[in-house]
PDB file of C-alpha atoms in Angstrom:
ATOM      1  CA  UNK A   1      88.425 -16.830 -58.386  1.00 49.00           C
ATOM      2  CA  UNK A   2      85.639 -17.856 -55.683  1.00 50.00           C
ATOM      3  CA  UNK A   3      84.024 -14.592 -56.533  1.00 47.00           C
ATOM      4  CA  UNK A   4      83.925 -15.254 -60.254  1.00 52.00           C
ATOM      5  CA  UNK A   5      82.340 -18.894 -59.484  1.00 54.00           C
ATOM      6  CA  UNK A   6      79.776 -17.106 -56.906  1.00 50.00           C
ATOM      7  CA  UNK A   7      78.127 -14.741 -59.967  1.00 45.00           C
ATOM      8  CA  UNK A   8      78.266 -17.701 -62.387  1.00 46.00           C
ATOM      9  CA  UNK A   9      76.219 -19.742 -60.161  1.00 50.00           C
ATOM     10  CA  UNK A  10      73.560 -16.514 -59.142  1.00 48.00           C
ATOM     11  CA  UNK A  11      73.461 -16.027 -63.392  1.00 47.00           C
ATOM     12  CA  UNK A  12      72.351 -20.009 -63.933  1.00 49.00           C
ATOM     13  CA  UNK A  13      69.668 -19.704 -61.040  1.00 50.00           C
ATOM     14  CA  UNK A  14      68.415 -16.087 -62.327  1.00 43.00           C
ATOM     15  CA  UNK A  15      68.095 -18.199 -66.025  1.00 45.00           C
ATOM     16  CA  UNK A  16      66.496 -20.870 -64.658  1.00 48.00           C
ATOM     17  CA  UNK A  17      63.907 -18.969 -62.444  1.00 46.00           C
ATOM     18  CA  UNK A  18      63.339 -16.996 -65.639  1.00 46.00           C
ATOM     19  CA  UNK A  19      62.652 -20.164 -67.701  1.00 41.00           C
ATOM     20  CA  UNK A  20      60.176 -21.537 -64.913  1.00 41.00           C
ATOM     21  CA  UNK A  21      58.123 -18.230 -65.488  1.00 41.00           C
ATOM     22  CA  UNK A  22      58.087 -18.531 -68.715  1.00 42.00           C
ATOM     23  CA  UNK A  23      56.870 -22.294 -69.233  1.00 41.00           C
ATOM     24  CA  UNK A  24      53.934 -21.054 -66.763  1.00 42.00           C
ATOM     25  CA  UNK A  25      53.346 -18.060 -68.647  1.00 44.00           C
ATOM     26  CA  UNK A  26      52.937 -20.158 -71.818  1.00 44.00           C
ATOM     27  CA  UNK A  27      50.600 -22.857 -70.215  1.00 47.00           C
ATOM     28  CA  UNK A  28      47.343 -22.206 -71.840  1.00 53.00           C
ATOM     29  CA  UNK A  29      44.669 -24.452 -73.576  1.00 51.00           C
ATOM     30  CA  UNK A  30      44.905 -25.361 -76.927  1.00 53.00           C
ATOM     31  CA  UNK A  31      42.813 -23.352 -79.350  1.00 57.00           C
ATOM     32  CA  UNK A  32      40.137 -26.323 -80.292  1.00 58.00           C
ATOM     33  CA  UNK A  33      39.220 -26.775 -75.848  1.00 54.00           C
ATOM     34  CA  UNK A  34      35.516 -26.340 -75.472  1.00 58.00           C
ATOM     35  CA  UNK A  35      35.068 -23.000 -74.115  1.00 62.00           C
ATOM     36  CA  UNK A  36      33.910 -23.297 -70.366  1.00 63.00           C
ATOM     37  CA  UNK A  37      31.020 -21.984 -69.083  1.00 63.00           C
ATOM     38  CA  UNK A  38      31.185 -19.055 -66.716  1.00 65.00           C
ATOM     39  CA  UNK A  39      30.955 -20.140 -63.044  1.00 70.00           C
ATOM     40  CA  UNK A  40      27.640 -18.723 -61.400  1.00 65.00           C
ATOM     41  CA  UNK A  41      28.167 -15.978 -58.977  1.00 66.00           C
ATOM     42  CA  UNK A  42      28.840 -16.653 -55.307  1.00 65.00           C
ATOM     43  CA  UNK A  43      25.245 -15.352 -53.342  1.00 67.00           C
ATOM     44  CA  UNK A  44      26.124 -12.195 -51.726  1.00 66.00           C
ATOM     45  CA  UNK A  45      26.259 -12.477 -47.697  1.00 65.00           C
ATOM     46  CA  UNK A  46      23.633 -11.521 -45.507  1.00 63.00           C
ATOM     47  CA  UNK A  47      23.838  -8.120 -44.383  1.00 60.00           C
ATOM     48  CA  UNK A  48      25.188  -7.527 -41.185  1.00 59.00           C
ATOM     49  CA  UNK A  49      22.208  -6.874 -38.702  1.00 55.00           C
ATOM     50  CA  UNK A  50      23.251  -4.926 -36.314  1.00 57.00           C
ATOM     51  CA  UNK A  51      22.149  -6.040 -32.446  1.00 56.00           C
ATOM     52  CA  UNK A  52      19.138  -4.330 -31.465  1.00 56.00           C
ATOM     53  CA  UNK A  53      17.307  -3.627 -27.993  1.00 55.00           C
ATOM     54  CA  UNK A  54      15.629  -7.171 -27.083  1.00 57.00           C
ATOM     55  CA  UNK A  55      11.614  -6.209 -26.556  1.00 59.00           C
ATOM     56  CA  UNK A  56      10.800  -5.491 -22.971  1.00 62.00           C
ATOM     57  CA  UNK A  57       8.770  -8.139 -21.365  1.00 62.00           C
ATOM     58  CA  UNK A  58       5.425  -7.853 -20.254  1.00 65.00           C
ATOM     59  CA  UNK A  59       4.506  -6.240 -17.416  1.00 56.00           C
ATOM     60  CA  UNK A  60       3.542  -8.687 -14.580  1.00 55.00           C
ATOM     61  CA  UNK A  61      -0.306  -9.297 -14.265  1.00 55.00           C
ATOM     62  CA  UNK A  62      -0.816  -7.683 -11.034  1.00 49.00           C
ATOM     63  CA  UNK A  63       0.508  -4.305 -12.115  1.00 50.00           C
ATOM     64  CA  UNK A  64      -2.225  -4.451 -15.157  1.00 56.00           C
ATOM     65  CA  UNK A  65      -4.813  -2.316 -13.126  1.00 53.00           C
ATOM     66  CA  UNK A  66      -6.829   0.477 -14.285  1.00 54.00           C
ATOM     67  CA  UNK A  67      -5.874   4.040 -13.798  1.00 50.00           C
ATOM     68  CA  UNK A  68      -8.736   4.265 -10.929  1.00 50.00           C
ATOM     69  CA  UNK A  69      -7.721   0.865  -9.442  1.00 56.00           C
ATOM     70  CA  UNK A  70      -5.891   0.492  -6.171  1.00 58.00           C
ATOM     71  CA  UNK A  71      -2.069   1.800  -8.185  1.00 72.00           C
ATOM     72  CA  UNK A  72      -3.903   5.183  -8.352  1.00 89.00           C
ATOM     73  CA  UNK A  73      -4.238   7.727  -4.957  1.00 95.00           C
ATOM     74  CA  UNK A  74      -7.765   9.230  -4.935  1.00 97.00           C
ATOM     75  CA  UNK A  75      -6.435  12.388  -2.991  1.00 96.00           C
ATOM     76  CA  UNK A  76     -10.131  13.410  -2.342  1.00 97.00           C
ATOM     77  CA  UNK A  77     -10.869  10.111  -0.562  1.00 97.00           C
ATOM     78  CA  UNK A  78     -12.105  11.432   2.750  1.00 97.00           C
ATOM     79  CA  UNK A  79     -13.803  14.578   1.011  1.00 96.00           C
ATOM     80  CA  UNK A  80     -11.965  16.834   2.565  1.00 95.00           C
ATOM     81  CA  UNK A  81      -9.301  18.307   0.163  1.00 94.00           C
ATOM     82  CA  UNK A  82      -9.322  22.073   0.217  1.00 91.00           C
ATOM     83  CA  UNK A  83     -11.303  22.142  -3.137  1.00 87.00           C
ATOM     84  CA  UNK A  84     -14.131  20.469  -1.776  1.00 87.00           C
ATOM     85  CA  UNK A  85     -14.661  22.311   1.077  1.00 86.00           C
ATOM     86  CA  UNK A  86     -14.618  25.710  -0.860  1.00 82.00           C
ATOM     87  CA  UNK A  87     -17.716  26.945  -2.638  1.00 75.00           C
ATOM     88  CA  UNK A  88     -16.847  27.897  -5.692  1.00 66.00           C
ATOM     89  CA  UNK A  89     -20.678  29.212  -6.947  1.00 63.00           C
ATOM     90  CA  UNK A  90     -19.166  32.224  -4.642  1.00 59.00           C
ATOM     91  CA  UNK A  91     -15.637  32.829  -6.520  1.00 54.00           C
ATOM     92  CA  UNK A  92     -14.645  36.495  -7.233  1.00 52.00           C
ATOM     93  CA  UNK A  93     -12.901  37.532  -9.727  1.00 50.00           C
ATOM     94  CA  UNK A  94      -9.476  39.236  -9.985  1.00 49.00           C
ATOM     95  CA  UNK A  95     -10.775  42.794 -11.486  1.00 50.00           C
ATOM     96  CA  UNK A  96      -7.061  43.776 -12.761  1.00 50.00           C
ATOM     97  CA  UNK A  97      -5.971  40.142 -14.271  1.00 45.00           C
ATOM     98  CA  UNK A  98      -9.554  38.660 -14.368  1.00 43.00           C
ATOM     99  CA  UNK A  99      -7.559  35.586 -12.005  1.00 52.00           C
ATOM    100  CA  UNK A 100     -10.067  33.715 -10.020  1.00 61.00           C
ATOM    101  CA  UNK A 101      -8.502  34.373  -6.550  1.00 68.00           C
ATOM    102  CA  UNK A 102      -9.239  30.692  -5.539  1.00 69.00           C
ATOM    103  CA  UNK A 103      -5.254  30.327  -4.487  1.00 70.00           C
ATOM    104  CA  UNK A 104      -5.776  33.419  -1.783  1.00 73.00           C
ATOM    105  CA  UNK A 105      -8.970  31.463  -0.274  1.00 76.00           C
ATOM    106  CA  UNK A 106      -7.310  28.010  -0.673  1.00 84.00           C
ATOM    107  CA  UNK A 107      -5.136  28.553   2.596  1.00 83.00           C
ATOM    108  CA  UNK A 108      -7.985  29.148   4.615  1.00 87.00           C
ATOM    109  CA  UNK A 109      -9.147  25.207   4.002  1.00 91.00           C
ATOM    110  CA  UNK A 110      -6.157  23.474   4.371  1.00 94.00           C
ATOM    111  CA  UNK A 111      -4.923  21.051   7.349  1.00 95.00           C
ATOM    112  CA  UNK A 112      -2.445  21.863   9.020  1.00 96.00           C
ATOM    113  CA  UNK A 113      -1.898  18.932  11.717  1.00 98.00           C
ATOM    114  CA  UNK A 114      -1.506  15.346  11.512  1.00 98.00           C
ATOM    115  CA  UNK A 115      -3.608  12.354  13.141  1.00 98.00           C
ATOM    116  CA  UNK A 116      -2.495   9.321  14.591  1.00 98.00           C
ATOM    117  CA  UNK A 117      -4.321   6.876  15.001  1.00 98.00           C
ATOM    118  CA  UNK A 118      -4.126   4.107  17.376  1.00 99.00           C
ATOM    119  CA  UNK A 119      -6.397   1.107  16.892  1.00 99.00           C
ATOM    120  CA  UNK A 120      -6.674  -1.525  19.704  1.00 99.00           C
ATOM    121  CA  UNK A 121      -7.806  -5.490  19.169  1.00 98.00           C
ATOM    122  CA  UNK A 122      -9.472  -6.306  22.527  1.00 98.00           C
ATOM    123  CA  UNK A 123      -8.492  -8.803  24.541  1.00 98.00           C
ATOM    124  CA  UNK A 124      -8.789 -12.752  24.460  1.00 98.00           C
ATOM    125  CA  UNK A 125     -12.481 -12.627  25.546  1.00 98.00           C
ATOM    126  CA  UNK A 126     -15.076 -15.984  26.577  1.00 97.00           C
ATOM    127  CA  UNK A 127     -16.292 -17.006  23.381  1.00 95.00           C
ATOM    128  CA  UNK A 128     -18.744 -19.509  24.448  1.00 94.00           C
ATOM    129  CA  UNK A 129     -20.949 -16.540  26.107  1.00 92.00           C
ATOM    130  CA  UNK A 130     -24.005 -16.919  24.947  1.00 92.00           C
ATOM    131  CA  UNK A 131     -24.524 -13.114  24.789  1.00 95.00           C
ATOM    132  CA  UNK A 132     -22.291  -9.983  24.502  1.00 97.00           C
ATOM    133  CA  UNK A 133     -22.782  -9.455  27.872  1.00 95.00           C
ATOM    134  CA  UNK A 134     -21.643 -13.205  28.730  1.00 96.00           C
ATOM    135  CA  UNK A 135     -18.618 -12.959  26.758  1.00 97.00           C
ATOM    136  CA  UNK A 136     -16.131 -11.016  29.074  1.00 98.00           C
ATOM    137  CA  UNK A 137     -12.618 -10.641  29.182  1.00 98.00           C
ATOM    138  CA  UNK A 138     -10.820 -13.945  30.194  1.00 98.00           C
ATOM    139  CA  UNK A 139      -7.968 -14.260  32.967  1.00 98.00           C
ATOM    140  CA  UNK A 140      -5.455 -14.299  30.138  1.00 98.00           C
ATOM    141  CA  UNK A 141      -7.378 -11.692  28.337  1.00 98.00           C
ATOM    142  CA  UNK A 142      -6.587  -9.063  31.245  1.00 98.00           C
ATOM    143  CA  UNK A 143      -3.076  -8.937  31.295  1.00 98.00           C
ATOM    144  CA  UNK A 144      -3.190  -8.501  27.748  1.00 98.00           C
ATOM    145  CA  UNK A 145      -5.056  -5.462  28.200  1.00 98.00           C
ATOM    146  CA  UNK A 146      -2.815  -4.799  31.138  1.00 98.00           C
ATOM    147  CA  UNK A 147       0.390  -4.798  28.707  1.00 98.00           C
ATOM    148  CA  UNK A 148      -1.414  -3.332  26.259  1.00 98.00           C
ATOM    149  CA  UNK A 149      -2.271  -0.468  28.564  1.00 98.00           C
ATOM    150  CA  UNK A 150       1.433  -0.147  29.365  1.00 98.00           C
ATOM    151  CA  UNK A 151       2.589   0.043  26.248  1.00 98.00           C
ATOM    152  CA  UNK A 152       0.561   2.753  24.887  1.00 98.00           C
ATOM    153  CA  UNK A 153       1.953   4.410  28.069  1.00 98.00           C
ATOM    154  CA  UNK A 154       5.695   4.039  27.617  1.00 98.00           C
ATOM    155  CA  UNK A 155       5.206   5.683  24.109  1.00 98.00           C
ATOM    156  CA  UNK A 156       5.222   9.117  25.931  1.00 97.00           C
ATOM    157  CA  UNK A 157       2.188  10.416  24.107  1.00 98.00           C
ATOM    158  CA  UNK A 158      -0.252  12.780  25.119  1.00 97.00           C
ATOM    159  CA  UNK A 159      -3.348  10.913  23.732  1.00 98.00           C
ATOM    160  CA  UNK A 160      -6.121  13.523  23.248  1.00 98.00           C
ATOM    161  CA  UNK A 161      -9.125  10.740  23.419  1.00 98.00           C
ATOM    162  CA  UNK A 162     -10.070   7.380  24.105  1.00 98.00           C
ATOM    163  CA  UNK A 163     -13.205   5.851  21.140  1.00 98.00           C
ATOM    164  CA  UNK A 164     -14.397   2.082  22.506  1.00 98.00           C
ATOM    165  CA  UNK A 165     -17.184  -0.238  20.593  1.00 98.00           C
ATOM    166  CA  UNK A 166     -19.615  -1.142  22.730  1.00 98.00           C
ATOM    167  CA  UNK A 167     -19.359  -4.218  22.788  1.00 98.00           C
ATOM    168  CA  UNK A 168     -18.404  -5.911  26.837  1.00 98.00           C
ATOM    169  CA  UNK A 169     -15.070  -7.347  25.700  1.00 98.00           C
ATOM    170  CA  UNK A 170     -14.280  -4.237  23.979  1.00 98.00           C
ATOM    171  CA  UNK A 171     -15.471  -2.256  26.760  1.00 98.00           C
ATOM    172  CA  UNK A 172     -13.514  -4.004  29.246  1.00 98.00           C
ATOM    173  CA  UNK A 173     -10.269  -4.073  27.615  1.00 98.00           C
ATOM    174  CA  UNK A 174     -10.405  -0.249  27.360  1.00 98.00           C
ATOM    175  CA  UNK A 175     -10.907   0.235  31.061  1.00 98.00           C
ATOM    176  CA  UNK A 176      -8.245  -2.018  31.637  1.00 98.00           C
ATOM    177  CA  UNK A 177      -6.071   0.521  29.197  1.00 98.00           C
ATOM    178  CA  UNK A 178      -7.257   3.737  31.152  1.00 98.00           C
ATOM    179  CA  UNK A 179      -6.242   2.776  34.064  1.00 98.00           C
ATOM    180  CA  UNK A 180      -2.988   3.236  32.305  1.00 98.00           C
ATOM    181  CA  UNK A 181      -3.881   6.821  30.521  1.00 98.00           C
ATOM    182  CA  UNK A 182      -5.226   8.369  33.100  1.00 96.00           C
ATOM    183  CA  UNK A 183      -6.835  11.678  32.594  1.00 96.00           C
ATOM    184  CA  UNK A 184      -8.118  10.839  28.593  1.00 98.00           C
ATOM    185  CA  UNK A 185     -11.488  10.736  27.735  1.00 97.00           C
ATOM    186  CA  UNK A 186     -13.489   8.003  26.855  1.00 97.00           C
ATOM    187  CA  UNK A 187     -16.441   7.558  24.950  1.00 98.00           C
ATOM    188  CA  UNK A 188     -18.671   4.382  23.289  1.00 98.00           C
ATOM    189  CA  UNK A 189     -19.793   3.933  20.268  1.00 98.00           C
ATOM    190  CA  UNK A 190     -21.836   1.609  18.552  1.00 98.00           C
ATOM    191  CA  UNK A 191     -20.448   2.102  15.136  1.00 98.00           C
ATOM    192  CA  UNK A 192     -17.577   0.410  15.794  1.00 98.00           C
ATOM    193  CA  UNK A 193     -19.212  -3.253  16.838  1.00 98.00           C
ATOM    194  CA  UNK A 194     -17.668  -6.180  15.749  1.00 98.00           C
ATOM    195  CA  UNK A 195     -19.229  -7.236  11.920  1.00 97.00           C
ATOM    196  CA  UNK A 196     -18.704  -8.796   8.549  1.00 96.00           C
ATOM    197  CA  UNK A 197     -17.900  -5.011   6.732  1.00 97.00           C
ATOM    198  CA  UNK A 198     -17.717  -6.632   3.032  1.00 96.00           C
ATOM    199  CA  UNK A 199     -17.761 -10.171   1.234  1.00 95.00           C
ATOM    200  CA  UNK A 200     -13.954 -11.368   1.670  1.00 95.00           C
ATOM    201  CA  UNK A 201     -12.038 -12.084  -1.833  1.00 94.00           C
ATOM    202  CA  UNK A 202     -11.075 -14.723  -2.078  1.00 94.00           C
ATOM    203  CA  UNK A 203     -14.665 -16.094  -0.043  1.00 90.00           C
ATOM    204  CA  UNK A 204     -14.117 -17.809   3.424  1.00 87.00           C
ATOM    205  CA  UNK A 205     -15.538 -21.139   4.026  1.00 85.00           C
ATOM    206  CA  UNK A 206     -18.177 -19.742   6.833  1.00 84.00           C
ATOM    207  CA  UNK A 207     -20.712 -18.330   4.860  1.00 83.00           C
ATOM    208  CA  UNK A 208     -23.182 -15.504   5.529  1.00 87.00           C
ATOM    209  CA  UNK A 209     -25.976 -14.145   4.041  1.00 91.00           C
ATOM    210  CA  UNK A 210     -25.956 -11.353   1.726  1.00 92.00           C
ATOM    211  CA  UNK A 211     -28.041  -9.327   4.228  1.00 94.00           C
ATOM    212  CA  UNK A 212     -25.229  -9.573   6.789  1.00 93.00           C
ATOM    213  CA  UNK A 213     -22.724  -7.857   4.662  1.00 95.00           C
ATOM    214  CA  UNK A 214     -25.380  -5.705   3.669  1.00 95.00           C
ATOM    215  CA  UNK A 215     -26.470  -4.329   6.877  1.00 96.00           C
ATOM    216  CA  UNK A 216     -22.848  -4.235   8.675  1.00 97.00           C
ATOM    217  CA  UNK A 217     -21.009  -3.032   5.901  1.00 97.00           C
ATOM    218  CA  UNK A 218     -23.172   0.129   5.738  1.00 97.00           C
ATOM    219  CA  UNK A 219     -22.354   0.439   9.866  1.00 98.00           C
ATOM    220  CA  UNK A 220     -18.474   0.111   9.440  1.00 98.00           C
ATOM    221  CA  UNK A 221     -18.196   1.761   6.206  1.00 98.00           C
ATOM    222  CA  UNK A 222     -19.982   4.420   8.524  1.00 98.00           C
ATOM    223  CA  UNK A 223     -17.180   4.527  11.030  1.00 98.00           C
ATOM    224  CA  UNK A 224     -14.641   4.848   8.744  1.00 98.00           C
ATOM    225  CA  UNK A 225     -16.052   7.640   7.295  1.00 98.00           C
ATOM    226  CA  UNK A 226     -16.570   9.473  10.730  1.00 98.00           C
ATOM    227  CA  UNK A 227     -13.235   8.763  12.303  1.00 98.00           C
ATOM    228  CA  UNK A 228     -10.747   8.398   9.614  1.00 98.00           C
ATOM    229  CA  UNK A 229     -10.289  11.563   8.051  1.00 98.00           C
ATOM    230  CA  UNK A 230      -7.861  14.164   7.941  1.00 98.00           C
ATOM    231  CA  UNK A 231      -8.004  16.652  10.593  1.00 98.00           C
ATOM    232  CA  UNK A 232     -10.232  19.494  10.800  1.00 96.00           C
ATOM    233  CA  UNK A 233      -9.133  22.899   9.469  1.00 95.00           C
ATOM    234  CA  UNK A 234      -9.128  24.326  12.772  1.00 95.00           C
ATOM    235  CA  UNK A 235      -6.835  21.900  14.301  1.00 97.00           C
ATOM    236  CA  UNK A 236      -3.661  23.437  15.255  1.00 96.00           C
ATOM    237  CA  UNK A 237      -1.861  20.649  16.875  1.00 97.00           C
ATOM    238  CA  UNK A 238      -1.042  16.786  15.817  1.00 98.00           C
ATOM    239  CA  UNK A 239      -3.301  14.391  17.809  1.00 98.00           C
ATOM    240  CA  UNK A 240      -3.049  10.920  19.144  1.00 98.00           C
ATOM    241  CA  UNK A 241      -6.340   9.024  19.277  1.00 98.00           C
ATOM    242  CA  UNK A 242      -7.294   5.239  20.546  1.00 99.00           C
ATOM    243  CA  UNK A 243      -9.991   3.292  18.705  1.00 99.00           C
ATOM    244  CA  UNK A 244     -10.489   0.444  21.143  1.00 98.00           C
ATOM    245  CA  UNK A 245     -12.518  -2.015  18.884  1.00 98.00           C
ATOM    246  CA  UNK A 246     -12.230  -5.261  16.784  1.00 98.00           C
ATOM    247  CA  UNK A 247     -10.097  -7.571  13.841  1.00 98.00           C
ATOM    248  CA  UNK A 248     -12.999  -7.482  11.207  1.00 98.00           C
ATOM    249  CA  UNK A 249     -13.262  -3.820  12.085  1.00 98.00           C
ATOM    250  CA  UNK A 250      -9.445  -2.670  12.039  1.00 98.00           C
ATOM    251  CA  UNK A 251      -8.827  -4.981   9.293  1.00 98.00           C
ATOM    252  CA  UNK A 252     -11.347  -2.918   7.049  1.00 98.00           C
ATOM    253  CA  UNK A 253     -10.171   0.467   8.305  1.00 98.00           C
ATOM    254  CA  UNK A 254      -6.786  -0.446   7.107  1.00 98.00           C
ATOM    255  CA  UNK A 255      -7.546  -1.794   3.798  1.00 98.00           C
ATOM    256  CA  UNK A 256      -9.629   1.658   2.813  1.00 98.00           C
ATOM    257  CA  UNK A 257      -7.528   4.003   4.230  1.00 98.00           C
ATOM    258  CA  UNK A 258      -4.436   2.783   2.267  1.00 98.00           C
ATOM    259  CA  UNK A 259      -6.704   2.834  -0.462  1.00 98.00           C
ATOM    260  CA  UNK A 260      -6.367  -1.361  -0.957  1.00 97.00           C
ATOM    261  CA  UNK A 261      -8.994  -3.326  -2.337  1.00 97.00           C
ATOM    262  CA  UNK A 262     -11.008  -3.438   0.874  1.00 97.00           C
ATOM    263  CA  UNK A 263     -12.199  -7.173  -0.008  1.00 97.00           C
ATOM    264  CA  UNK A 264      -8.785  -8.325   1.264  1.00 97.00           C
ATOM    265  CA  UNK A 265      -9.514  -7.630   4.783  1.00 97.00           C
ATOM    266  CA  UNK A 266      -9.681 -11.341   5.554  1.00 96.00           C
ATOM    267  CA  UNK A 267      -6.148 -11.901   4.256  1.00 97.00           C
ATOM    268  CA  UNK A 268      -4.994  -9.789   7.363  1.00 98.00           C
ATOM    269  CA  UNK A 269      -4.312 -11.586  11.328  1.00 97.00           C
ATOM    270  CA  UNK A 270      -4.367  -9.467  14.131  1.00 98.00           C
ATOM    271  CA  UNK A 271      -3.909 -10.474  17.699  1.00 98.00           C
ATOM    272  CA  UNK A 272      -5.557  -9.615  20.567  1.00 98.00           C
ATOM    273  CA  UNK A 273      -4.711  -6.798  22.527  1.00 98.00           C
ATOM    274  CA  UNK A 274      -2.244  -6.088  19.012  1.00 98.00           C
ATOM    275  CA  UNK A 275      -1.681  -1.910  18.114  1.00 98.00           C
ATOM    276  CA  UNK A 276      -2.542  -1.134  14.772  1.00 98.00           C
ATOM    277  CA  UNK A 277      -1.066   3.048  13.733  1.00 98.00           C
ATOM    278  CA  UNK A 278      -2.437   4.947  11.282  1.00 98.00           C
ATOM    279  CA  UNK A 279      -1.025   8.342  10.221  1.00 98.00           C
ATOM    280  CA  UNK A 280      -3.153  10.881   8.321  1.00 98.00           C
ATOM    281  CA  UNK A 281      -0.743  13.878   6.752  1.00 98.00           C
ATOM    282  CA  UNK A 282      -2.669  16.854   6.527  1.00 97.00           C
ATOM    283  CA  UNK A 283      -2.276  16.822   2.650  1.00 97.00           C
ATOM    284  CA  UNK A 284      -4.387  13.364   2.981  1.00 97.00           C
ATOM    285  CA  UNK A 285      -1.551  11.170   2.416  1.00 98.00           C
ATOM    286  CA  UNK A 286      -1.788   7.997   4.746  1.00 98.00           C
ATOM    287  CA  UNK A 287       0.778   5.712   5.983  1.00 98.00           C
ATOM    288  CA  UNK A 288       0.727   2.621   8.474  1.00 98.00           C
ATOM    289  CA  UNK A 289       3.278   2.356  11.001  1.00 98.00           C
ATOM    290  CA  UNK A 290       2.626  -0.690  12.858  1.00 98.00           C
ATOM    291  CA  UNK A 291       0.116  -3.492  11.805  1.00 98.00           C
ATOM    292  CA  UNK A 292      -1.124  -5.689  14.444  1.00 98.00           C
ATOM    293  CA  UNK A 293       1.679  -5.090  16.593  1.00 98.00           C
ATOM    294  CA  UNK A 294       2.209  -7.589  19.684  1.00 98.00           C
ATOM    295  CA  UNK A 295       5.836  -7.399  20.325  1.00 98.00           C
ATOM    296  CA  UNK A 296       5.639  -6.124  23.461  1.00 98.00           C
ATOM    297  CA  UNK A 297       3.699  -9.067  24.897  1.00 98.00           C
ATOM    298  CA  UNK A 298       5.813 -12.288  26.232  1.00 98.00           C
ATOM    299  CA  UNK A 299       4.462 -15.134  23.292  1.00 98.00           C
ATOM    300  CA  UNK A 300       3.257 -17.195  26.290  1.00 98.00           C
ATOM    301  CA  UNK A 301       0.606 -14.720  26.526  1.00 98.00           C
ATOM    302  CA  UNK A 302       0.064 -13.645  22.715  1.00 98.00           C
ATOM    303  CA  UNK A 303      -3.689 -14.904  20.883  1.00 98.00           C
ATOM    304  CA  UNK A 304      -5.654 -14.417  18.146  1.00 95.00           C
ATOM    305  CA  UNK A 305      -9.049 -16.037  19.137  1.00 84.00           C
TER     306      UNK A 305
END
């Protein structure tokens, strides 16, 4: 009996779900409704952009050099790459495969040793001398050279030669070092006199003349070219060599041999009695292992004047 009143109940619901469908099947709009206009298209989206590489940003200003600025080696810079030295007016020929036999001579110009180089500031020196010859080394001065001396001595090198400016506190500060390296040669030279080598960038409040930089440049740019250099063909073993000279000087030498804009030499400090190394590969490749170096000095006795 339950069961009976169950599928009566389902039937009524099924009938009146079915009536529901059909009263909103049957709800249109009468026949005399205005027809309605069509409704306008929906714009199409965007397209999808897909996320692309963000442009690189510009290089910083001081990397926007010329090729044949300071970013680029000059590999001939000391005119001695095996190339140069060759004369090739007198090449031969290859009679089988008509090679130039430039590779087979090429050995024959080639370094084979490396040079360090060792440039000394002088001393702290009298600087109210009215003359080179009145402006000597000062008390403090000498035990610079004195630790100087000692330090080029602990480094266990067999230093082939000793090359002073001959200028007194120059002078004096490498007989202070000698005494230290005994044995090594010395010799003067006038080249390497203190000097203005090249109008600073950016320009120093003391101004000189353009004849100055004129005449002293020409006498520095002069030593550079007869000291720094790779070594000689025939050299068969590295050598250690001492420039005993001065800051406008070594600051110069530096800035051309690393191939920097030499005008920056007055951007450089060096103290007195300070070690300055130079290496010169014999491929021509240069590297600086110490600038200006004073460590070994107690500061009570480090100066720059």
């Amino acid at each position: 009996m339950a069961f009976r009143r169950a599928l009566v109940a389902a039937a009524c619901g099924l009938a009146g779900g079915s009536a529901l469908l059909s009263a909103v099947a049957v709800a249109r709009p009468p026949q005399d409704a205005p027809e309605q206009p069509p409704r306008p298209a929906a714009p199409a989206p965007p397209p999808l952009l897909l996320p692309t590489q963000a442009a690189p940003a510009p290089a910083p200003a001081w990397l926007d050099k010329p090729l044949n600025g300071c970013g680029h080696w000059d590999c001939n810079w000391d005119r001695r790459e095996p190339q140069a030295l060759m004369n090739l007016q007198k090449k031969k020929k290859n009679e089988e495969t008509g090679e130039e036999e430039i590779l087979s001579r090429l050995v024959h110009y080639k370094a084979k040793a490396t040079r360090h180089i060792f440039l000394i500031r002088h001393s702290q020196y009298n600087m109210e001398g009215h003359d080179d010859k009145d402006r000597t080394l000062t008390c403090l001065g000498r035990e610079q050279a004195e630790l100087t001396g000692k330090r080029l001595a602990s480094l266990g090198l067999k230093f082939d030669k000793i090359v002073h400016s001959s200028m007194t506190r120059a002078t004096e500060t490498t007989n202070i070092i000698c005494k230290h390296l005994p044995g090594v040669k010395k010799s003067s030279t006038d080249l390497l006199r203190e000097g203005a080598p090249i109008e600073p960038n950016p320009p120093t409040s003391h101004w000189k003349p353009e004849a100055v930089y004129y005449e002293d440049g020409a006498r520095i740019e002069a030593a550079f070219r007869n000291y720094i250099h790779r070594a000689d063909v025939k050299q068969e073993e590295d050598s250690y060599e001492i420039f005993v000279c001065h800051s406008n000087v070594i600051r110069y030498i530096v800035c051309r041999a690393l191939q920097f804009p030499p005008e920056g030499w007055l951007r450089i400090s060096l103290n007195n009695g300070s070690i300055t190394h130079l290496v010169i590969r014999p491929n021509g490749r240069v590297a600086l292992r110490m600038l200006g170096d004073t460590g070994f000095m107690p500061p009570e006795k480090i100066t720059r004047g």
